[in-house]
Each structure stands twice: as C-alpha cells, then as structure tokens.
PDB file of C-alpha atoms and ligand atoms in Angstrom:
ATOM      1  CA  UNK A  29      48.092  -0.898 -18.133  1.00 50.00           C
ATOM      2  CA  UNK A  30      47.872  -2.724 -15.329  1.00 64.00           C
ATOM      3  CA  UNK A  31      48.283  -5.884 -16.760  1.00 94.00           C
ATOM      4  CA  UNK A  32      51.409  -5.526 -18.922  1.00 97.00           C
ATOM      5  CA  UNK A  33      53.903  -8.001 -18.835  1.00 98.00           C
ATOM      6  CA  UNK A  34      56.485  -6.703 -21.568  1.00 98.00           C
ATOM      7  CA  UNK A  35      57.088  -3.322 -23.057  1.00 98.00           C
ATOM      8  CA  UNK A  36      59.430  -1.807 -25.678  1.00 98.00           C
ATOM      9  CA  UNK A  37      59.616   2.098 -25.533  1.00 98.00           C
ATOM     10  CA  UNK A  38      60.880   3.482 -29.542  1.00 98.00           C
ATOM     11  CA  UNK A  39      63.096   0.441 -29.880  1.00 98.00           C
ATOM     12  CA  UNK A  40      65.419   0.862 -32.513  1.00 98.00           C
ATOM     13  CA  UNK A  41      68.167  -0.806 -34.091  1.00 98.00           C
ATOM     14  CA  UNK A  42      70.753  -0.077 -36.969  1.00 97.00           C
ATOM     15  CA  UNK A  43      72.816  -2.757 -38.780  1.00 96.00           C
ATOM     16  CA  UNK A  44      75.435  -0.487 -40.837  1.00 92.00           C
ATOM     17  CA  UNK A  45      73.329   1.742 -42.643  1.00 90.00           C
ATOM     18  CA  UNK A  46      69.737   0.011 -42.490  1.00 94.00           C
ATOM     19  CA  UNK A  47      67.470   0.184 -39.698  1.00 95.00           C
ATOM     20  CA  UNK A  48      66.306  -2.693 -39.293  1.00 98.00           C
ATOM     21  CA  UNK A  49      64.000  -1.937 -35.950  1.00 98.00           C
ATOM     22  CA  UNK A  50      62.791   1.735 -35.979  1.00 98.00           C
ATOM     23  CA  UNK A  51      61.235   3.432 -32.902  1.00 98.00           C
ATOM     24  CA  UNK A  52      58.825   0.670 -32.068  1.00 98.00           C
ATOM     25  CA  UNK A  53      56.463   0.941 -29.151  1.00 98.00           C
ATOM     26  CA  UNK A  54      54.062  -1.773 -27.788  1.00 98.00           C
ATOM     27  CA  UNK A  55      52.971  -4.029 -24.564  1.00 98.00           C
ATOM     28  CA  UNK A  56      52.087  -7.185 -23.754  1.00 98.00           C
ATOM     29  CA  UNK A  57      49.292  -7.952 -21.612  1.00 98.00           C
ATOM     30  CA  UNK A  58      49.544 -11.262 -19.351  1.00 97.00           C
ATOM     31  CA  UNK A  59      48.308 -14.398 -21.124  1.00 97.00           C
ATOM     32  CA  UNK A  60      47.541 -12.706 -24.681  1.00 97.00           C
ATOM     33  CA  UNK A  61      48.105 -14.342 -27.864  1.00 97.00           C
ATOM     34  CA  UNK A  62      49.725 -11.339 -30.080  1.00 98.00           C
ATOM     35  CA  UNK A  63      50.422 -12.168 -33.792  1.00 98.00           C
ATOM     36  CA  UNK A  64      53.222 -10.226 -35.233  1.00 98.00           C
ATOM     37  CA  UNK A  65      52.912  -9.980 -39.345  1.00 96.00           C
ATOM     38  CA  UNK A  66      55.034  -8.026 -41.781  1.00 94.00           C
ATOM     39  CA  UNK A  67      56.976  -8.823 -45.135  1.00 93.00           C
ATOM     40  CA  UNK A  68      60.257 -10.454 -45.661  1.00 92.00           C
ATOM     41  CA  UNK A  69      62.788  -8.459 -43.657  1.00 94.00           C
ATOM     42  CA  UNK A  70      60.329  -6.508 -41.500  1.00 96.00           C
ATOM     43  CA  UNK A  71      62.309  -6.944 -38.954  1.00 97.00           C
ATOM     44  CA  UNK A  72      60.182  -9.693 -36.865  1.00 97.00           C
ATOM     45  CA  UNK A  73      63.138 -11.600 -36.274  1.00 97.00           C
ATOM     46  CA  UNK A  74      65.194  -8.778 -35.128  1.00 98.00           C
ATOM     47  CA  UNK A  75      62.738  -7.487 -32.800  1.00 98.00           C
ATOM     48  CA  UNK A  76      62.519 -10.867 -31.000  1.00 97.00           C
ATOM     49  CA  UNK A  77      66.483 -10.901 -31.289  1.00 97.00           C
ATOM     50  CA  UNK A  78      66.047  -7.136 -28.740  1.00 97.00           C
ATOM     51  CA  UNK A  79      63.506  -8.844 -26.671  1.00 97.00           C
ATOM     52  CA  UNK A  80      66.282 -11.540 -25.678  1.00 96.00           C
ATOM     53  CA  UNK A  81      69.279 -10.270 -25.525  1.00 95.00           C
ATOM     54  CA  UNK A  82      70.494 -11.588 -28.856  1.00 95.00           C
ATOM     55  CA  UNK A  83      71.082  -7.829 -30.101  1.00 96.00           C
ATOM     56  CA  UNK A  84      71.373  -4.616 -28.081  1.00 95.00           C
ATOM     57  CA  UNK A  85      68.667  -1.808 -28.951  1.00 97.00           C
ATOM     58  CA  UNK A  86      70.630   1.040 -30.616  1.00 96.00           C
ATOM     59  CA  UNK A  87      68.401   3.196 -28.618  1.00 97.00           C
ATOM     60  CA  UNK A  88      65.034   2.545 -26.479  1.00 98.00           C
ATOM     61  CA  UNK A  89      64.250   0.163 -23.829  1.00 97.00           C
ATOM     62  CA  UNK A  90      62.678  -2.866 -23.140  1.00 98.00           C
ATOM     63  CA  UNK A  91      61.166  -3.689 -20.209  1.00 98.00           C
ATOM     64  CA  UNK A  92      59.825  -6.829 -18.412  1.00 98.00           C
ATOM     65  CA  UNK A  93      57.534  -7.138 -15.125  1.00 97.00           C
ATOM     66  CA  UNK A  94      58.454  -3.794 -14.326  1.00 96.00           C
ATOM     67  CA  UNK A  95      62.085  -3.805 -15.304  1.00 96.00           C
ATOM     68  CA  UNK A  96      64.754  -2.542 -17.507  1.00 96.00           C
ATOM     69  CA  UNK A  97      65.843  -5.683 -18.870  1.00 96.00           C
ATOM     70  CA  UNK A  98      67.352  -3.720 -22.444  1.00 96.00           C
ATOM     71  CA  UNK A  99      70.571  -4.862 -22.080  1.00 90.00           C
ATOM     72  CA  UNK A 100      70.681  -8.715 -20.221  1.00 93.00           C
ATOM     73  CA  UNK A 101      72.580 -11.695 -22.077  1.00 94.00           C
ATOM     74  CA  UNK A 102      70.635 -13.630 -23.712  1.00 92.00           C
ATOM     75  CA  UNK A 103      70.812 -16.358 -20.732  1.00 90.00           C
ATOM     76  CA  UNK A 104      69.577 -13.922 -18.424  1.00 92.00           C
ATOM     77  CA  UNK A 105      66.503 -12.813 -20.404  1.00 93.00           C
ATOM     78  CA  UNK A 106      65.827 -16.971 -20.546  1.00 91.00           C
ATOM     79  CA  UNK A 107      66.350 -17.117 -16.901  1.00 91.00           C
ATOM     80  CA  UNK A 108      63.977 -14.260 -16.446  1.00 93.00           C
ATOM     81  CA  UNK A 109      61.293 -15.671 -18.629  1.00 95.00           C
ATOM     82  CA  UNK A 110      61.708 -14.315 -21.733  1.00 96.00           C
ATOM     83  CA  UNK A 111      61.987 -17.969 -24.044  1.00 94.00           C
ATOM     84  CA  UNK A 112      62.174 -17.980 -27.949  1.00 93.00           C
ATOM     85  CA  UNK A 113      62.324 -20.424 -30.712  1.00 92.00           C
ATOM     86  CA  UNK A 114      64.061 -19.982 -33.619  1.00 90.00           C
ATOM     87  CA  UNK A 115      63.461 -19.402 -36.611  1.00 84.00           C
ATOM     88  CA  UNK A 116      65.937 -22.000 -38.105  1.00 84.00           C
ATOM     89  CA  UNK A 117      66.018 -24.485 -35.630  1.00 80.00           C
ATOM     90  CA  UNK A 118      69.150 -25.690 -34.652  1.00 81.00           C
ATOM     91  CA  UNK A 119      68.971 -29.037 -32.682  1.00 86.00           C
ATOM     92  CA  UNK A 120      72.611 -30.103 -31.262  1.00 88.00           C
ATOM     93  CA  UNK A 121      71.957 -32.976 -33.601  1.00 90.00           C
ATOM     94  CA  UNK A 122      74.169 -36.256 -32.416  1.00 93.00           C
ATOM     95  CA  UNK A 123      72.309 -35.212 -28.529  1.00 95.00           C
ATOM     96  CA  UNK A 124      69.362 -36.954 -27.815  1.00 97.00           C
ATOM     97  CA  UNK A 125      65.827 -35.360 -28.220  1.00 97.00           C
ATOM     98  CA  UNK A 126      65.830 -35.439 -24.210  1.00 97.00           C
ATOM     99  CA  UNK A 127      69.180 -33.773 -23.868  1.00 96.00           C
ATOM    100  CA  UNK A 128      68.274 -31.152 -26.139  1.00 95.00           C
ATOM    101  CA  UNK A 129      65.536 -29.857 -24.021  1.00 95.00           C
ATOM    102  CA  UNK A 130      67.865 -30.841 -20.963  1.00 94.00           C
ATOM    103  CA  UNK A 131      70.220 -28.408 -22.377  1.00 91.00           C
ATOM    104  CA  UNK A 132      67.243 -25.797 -23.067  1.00 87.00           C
ATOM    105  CA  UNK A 133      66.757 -26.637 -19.060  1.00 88.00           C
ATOM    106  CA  UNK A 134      70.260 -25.687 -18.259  1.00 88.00           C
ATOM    107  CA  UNK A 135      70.413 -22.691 -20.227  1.00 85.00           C
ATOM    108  CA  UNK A 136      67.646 -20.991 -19.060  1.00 83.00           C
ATOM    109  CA  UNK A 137      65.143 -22.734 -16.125  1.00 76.00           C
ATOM    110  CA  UNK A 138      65.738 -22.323 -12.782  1.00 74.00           C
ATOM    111  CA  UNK A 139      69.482 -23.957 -11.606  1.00 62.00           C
ATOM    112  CA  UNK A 140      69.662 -27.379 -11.404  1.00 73.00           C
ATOM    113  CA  UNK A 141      71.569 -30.335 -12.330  1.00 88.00           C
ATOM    114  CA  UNK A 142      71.363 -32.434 -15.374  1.00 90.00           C
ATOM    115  CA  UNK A 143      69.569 -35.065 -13.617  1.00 92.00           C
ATOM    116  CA  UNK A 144      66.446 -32.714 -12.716  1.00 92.00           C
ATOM    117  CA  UNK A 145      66.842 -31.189 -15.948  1.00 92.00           C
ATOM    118  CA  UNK A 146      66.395 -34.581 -17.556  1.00 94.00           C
ATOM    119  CA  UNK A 147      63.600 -35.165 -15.559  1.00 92.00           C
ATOM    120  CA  UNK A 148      61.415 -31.711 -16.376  1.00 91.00           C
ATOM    121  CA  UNK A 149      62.809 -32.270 -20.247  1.00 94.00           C
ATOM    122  CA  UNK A 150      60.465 -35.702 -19.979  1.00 95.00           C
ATOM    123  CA  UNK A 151      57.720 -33.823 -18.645  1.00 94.00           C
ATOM    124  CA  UNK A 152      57.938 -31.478 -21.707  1.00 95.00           C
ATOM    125  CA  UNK A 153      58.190 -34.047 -24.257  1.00 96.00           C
ATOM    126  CA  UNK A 154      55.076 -35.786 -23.244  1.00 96.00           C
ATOM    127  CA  UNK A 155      53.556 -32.422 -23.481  1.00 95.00           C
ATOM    128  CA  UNK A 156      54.393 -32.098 -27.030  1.00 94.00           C
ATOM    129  CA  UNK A 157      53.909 -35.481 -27.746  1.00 94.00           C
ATOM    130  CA  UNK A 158      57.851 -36.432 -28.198  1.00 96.00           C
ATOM    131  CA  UNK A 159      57.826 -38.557 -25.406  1.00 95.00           C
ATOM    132  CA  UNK A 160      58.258 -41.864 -27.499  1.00 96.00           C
ATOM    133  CA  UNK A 161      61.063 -41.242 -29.497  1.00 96.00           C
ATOM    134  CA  UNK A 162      62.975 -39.169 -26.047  1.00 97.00           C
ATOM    135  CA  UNK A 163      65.959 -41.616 -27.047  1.00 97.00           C
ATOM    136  CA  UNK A 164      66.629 -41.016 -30.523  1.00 96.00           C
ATOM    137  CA  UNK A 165      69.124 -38.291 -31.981  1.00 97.00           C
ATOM    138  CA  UNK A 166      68.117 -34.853 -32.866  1.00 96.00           C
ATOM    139  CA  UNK A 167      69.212 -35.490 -36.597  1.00 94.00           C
ATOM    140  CA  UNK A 168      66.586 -38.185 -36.634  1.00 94.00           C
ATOM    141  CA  UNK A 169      63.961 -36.095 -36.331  1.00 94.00           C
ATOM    142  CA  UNK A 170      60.962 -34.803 -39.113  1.00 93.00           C
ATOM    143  CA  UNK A 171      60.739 -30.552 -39.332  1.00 90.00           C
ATOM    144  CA  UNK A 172      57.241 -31.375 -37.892  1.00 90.00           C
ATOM    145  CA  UNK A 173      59.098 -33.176 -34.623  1.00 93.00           C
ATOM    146  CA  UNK A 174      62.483 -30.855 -34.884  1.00 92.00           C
ATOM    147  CA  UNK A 175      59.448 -27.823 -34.604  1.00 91.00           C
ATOM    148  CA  UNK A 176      57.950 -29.616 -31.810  1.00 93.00           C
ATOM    149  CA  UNK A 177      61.320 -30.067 -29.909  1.00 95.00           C
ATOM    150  CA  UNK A 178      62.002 -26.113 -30.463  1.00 93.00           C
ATOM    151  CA  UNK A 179      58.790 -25.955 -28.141  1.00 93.00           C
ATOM    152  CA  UNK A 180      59.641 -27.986 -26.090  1.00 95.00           C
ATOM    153  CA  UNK A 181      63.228 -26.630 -25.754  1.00 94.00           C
ATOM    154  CA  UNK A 182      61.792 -23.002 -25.137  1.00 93.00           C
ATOM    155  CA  UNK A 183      59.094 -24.822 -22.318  1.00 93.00           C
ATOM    156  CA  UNK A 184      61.946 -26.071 -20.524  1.00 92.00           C
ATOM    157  CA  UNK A 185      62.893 -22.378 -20.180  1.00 91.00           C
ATOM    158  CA  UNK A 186      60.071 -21.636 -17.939  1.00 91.00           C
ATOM    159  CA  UNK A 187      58.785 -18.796 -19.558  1.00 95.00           C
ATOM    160  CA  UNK A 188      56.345 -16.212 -18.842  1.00 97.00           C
ATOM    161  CA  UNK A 189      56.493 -15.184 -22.308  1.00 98.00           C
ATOM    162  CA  UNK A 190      57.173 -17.154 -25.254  1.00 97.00           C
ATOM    163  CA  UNK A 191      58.126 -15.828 -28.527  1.00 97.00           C
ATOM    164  CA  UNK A 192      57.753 -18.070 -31.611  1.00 96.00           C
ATOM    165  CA  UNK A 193      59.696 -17.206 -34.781  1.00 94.00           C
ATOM    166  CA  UNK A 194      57.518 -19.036 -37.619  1.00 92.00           C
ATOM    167  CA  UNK A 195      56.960 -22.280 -36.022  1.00 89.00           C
ATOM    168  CA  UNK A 196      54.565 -23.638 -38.454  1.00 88.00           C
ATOM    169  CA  UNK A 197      56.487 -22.976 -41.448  1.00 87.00           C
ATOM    170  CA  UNK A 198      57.217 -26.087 -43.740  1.00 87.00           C
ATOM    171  CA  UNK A 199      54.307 -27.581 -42.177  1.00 88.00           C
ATOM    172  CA  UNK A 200      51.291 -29.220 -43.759  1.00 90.00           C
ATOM    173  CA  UNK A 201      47.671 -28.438 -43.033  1.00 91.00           C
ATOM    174  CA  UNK A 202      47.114 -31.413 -40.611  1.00 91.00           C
ATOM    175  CA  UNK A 203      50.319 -30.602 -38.613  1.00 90.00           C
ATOM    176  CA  UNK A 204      49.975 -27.087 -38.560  1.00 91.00           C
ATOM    177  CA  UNK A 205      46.908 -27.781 -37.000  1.00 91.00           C
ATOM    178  CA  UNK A 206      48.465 -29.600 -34.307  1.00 89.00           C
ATOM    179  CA  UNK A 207      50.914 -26.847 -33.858  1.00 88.00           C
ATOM    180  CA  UNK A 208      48.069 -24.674 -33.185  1.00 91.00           C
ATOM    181  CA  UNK A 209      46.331 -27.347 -30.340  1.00 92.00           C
ATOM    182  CA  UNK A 210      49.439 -26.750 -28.790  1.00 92.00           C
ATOM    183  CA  UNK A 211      50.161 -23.410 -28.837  1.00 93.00           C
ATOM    184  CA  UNK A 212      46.738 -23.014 -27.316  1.00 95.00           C
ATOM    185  CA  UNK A 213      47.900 -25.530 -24.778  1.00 95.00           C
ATOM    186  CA  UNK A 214      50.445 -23.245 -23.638  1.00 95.00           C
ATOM    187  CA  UNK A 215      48.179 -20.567 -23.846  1.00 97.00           C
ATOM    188  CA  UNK A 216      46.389 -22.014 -20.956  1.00 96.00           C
ATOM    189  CA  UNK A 217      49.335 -22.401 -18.897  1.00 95.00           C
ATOM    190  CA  UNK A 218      49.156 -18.628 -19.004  1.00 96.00           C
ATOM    191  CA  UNK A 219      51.958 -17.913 -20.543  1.00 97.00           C
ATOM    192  CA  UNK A 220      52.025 -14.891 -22.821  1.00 98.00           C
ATOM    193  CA  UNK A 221      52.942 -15.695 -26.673  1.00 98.00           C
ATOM    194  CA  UNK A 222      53.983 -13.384 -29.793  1.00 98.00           C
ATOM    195  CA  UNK A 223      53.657 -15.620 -32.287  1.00 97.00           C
ATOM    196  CA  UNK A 224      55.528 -14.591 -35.684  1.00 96.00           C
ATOM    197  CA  UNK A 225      53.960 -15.924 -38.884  1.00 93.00           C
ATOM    198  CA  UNK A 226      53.274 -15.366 -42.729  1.00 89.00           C
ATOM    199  CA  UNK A 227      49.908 -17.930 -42.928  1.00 89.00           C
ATOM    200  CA  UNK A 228      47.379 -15.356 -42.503  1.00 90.00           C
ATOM    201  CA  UNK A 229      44.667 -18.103 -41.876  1.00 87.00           C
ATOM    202  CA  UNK A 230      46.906 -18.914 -38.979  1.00 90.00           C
ATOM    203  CA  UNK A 231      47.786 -16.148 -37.646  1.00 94.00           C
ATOM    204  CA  UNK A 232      44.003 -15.144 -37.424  1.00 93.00           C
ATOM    205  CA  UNK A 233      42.561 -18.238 -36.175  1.00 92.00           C
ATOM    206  CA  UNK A 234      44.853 -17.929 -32.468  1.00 95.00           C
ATOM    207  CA  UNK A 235      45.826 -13.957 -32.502  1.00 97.00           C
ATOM    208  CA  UNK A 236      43.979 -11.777 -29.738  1.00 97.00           C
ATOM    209  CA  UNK A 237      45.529  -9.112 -31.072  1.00 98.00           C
ATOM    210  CA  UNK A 238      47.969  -8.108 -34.283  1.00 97.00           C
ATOM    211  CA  UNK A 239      50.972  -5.977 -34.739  1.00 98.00           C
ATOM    212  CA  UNK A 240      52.417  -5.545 -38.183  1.00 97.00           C
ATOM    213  CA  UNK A 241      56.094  -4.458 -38.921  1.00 97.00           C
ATOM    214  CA  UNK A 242      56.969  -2.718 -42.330  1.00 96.00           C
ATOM    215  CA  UNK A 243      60.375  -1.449 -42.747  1.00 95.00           C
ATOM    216  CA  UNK A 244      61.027  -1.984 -38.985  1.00 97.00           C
ATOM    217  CA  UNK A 245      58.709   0.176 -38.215  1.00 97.00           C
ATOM    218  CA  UNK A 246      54.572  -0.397 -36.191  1.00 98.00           C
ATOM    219  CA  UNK A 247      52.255   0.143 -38.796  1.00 97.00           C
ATOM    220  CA  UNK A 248      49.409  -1.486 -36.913  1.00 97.00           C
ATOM    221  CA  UNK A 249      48.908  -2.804 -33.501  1.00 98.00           C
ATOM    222  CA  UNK A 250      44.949  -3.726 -32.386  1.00 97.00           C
ATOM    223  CA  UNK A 251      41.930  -6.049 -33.095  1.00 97.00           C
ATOM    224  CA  UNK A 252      42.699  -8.559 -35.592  1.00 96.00           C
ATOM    225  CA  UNK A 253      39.844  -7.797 -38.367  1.00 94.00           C
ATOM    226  CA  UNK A 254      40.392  -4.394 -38.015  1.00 95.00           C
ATOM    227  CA  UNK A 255      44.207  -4.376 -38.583  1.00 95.00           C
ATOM    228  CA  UNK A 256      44.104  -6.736 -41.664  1.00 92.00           C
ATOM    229  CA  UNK A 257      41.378  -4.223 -43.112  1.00 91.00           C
ATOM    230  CA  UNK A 258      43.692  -1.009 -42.044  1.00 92.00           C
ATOM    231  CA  UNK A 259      44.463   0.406 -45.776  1.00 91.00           C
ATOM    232  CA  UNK A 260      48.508   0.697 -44.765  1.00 91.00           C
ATOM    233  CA  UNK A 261      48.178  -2.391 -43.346  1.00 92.00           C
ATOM    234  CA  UNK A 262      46.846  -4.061 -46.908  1.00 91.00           C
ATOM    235  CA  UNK A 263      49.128  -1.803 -49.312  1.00 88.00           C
ATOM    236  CA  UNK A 264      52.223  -2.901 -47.119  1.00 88.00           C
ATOM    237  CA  UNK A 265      51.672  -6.380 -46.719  1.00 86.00           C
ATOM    238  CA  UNK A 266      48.414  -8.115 -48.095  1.00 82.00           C
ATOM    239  CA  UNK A 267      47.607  -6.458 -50.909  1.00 81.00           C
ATOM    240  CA  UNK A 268      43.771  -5.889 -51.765  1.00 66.00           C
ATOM    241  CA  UNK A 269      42.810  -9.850 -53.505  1.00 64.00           C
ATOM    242  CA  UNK A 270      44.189 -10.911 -49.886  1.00 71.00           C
ATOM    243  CA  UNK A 271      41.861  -8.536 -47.659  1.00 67.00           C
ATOM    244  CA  UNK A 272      38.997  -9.827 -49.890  1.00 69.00           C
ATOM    245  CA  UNK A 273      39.618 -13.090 -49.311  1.00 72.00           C
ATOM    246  CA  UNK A 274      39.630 -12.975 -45.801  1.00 71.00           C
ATOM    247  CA  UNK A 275      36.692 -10.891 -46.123  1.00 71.00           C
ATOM    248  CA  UNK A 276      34.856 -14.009 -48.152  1.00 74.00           C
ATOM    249  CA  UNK A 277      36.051 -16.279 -44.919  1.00 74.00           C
ATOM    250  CA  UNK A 278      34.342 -14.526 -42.606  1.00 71.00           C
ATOM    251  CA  UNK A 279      36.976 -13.315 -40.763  1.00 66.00           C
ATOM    252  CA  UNK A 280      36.123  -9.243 -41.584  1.00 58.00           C
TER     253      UNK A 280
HETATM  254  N1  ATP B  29      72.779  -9.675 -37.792  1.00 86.19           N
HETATM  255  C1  ATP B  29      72.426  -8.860 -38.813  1.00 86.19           C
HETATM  256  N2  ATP B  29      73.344  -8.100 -39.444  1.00 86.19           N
HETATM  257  C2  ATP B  29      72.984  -7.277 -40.455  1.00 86.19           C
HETATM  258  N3  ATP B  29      71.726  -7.117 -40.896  1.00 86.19           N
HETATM  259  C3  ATP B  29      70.780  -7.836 -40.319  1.00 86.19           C
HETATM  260  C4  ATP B  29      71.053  -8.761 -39.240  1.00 86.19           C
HETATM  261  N4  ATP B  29      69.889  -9.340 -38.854  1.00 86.19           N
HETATM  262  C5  ATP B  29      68.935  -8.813 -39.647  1.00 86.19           C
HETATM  263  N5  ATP B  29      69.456  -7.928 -40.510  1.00 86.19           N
HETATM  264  C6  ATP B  29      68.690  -7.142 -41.505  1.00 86.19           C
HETATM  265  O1  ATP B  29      67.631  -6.521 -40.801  1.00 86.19           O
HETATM  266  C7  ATP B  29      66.435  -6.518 -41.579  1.00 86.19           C
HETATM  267  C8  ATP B  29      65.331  -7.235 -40.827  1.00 86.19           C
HETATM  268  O2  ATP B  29      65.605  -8.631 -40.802  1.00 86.19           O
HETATM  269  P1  ATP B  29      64.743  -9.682 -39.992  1.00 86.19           P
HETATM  270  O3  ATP B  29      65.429 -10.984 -40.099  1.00 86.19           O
HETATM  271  O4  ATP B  29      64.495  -9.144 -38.633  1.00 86.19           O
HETATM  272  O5  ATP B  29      63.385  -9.691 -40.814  1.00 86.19           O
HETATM  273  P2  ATP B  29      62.110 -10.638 -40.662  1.00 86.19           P
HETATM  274  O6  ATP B  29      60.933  -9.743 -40.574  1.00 86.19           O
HETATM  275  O7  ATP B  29      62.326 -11.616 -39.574  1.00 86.19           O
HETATM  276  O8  ATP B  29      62.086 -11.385 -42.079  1.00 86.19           O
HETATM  277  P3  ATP B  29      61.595 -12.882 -42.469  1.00 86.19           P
HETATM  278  O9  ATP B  29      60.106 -12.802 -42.574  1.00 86.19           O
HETATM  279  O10 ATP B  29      62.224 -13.108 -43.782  1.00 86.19           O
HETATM  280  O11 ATP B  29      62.082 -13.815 -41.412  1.00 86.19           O
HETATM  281  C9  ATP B  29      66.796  -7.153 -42.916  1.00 86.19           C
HETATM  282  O12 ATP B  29      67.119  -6.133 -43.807  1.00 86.19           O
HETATM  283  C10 ATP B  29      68.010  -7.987 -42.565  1.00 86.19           C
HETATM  284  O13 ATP B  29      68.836  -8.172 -43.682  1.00 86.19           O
HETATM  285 MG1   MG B  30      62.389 -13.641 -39.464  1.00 86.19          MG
END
C-alpha cells in the first residue's frame, strides 16, 4: 500500500516457553487512528515493546518508512519516530514536569541541548494543557496530569507514529474525554496512532480501524463494527451481552 508507514511481517516473540507475540502481520497507513484490543496478556504491550526496540522479535521484521528497523535500540526507534507511552508511567519524579518532557526531548527528538529542549518541552505542555504547573515536581502530579505528561513526553519525541499503551486507564468519564480531544489533536498533526485500550466505548468512538490480539496472535484486523461483530472476535474477547450492547448503542 502505498501509504504505509509501519509494517510487521509474522512477528513473533518467545519469553521461555510462552509466546507471547505469534506470527503477527499488519500495516499502518499514514495518519490512521488503529485501536488495538485483546484480553489481559494478549500481548499488546509486548508488541509495542517490538515496535521500539524494547524487545527483539524472535523472528520477523518490522519495518518503518521503508526500512528494516527490527533490531534498533530503543533510542534509535525514538529518534526515528517511533514514540510510546507507557503503560505504567514512570515520571523521574523529584524532576520538574518541564524536565521530564526535556528529558523525553533528549532521548529521542532531534539533537539539541537542554536549553532548546526546555524550550519545545513548553511548547508541549501548553499543548496538553500542563503549561501552568511546568514548575512543579513530577510526584506532584494527579494520574489524569502524570497521563497527560506521558503525552507530552512521547510529543517531545517527534513522532510520526505514536503508540499509546492504555492512556485513559484510571480515568473518569469527564477526563477520559479530554484524553480523547487530545488524542484527536494529535491526530491532526498527522501523526499516525495505535492506541491500546480495554474501554470499548473508547476505543470505538476514535478507532479508524481495529486489530485484536488473542494469545499473541491477529484474530482481527479491519472496520471497527465489523471486527467487534466477528464471532472469534466476541468468543475471545467480548463475549455475546457485550456485542449486544454495542449493538443497542448504535455502533453495529
Ligand atoms: N519481559 C517479559 N518476560 C517474560 N514474560 C513476559 C514479559 N513481558 C510480557 N510477558 C508475558 O507475555 C504475555 C503478554 O504480555 P503483555 O504484557 O504483552 O500483554 P498485554 O496484552 O499488554 O496485557 P494487559 O492488557 O494486561 O496489559 C504475558 O503472558 C506476559 O506474562
Ligand atoms: Mg499491556
């Protein structure tokens, strides 16, 4: 496709004696939003984790823009464009909120000093509306605000794609909400985002397309109603009260 910004050929990955990521194939197209769904220890994490660097591929490739990027340090893949949150966010927590994403700068934007990187780390605040409290410690911070800096962290990275592992969980419905404003706001910077998450009603309202892991394996990649009605889909992961639910909502 002409289009295609990332691809994984039959990725796979073994930890000891359980495979955690098996043969998985799929590509992302410039400036989609693709939700990735599955159950607990599907493997969502891990397959971000191959994406960047974190863990090597026990076999298959990854590639990005038209490269083999399979086996790049996790700072390179950053560099490149590849960013991620994490799913437990980590904030260096005595730092300030603004060295945080300064750091985020550092470790993966373009090379520049701290002073620059201090600079762009403002601009990203402001964009997800940290800008006030730039000053204060990490530790000081709400989940809501430590989410927000895990953006704005990953931002600071430059990224042509953006990966985010469960960035709403915890949340409430009014900041979840927010979440999703900005995710769309990054959207329309045109960068490409896989957006892991277990709220269906979520995941639905800001995925152009869905692919659901099961046993670290693809069980479904396409159109969004048409994946959460897919019968392997339901048995593996909604279950059938779910699907009619959704159904009732309008969404299939
Ligand atoms: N570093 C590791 N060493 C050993 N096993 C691992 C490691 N990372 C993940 N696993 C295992 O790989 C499988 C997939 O885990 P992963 O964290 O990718 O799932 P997930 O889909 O992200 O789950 P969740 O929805 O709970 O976040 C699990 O069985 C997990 O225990
Ligand atoms: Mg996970």
């Amino acid at each position: 496709m002409s289009n295609e910004i990332l691809r994984l050929e039959a990725v796979s990955k073994a930890f000891g004696g359980i495979r955690a990521v098996n043969d998985v194939s799929f590509d992302l197209r410039q400036g989609e939003i693709v939700g990735l769904i599955g159950p607990n220890g599907a493997g969502k994490t891990t397959l971000v984790n191959l994406i960047t660097g974190v863990h090597r591929p026990s076999s298959g490739k990854v590639i990005f823009q038209g490269d083999d990027v399979t086996r790049q340090k996790p700072y390179m893949a950053a560099r490149s464009g590849l960013a991620r949150t994490f799913q437990i966010v980590q904030p260096f927590p005595e730092m300030s909120v603004l060295d945080n994403v300064a750091a985020g700068a550092l470790f993966g934007g373009d090379p520049e000093g701290l002073t620059e990187a201090r600079e762009h780390a403002r601009e990203h605040l402001a964009f997800v509306g940290l800008d006030k409290i730039a000053d204060q410690p990490a530790s000081a911070l709400t989940l809501p605000n430590r989410k927000r800096l895990e953006l704005a962290k990953s931002l600071a990275m430059s990224p042509k794609v953006l990966m985010l592992d469960e960035v709403n969980a915890g949340l409430n419905t009014g900041e979840i909400d927010a979440a999703l404003d900005l995710i769309r706001a990054i959207s329309d910077r045109g960068i490409t985002i896989l957006i892991i998450e277990h709220l269906m009603k979520v995941v639905m309202t800001v995925s152009q397309r869905l692919l659901v892991l099961h046993h670290g394996a693809l069980i479904a990649d396409g159109e969004p109603t048409a994946v959460v009605n897919d019968e392997r889909v339901v048995e593996a992961y909604l279950g059938e009260k779910f699907a009619k639910r959704l159904k009732e909502a309008g969404h299939a």
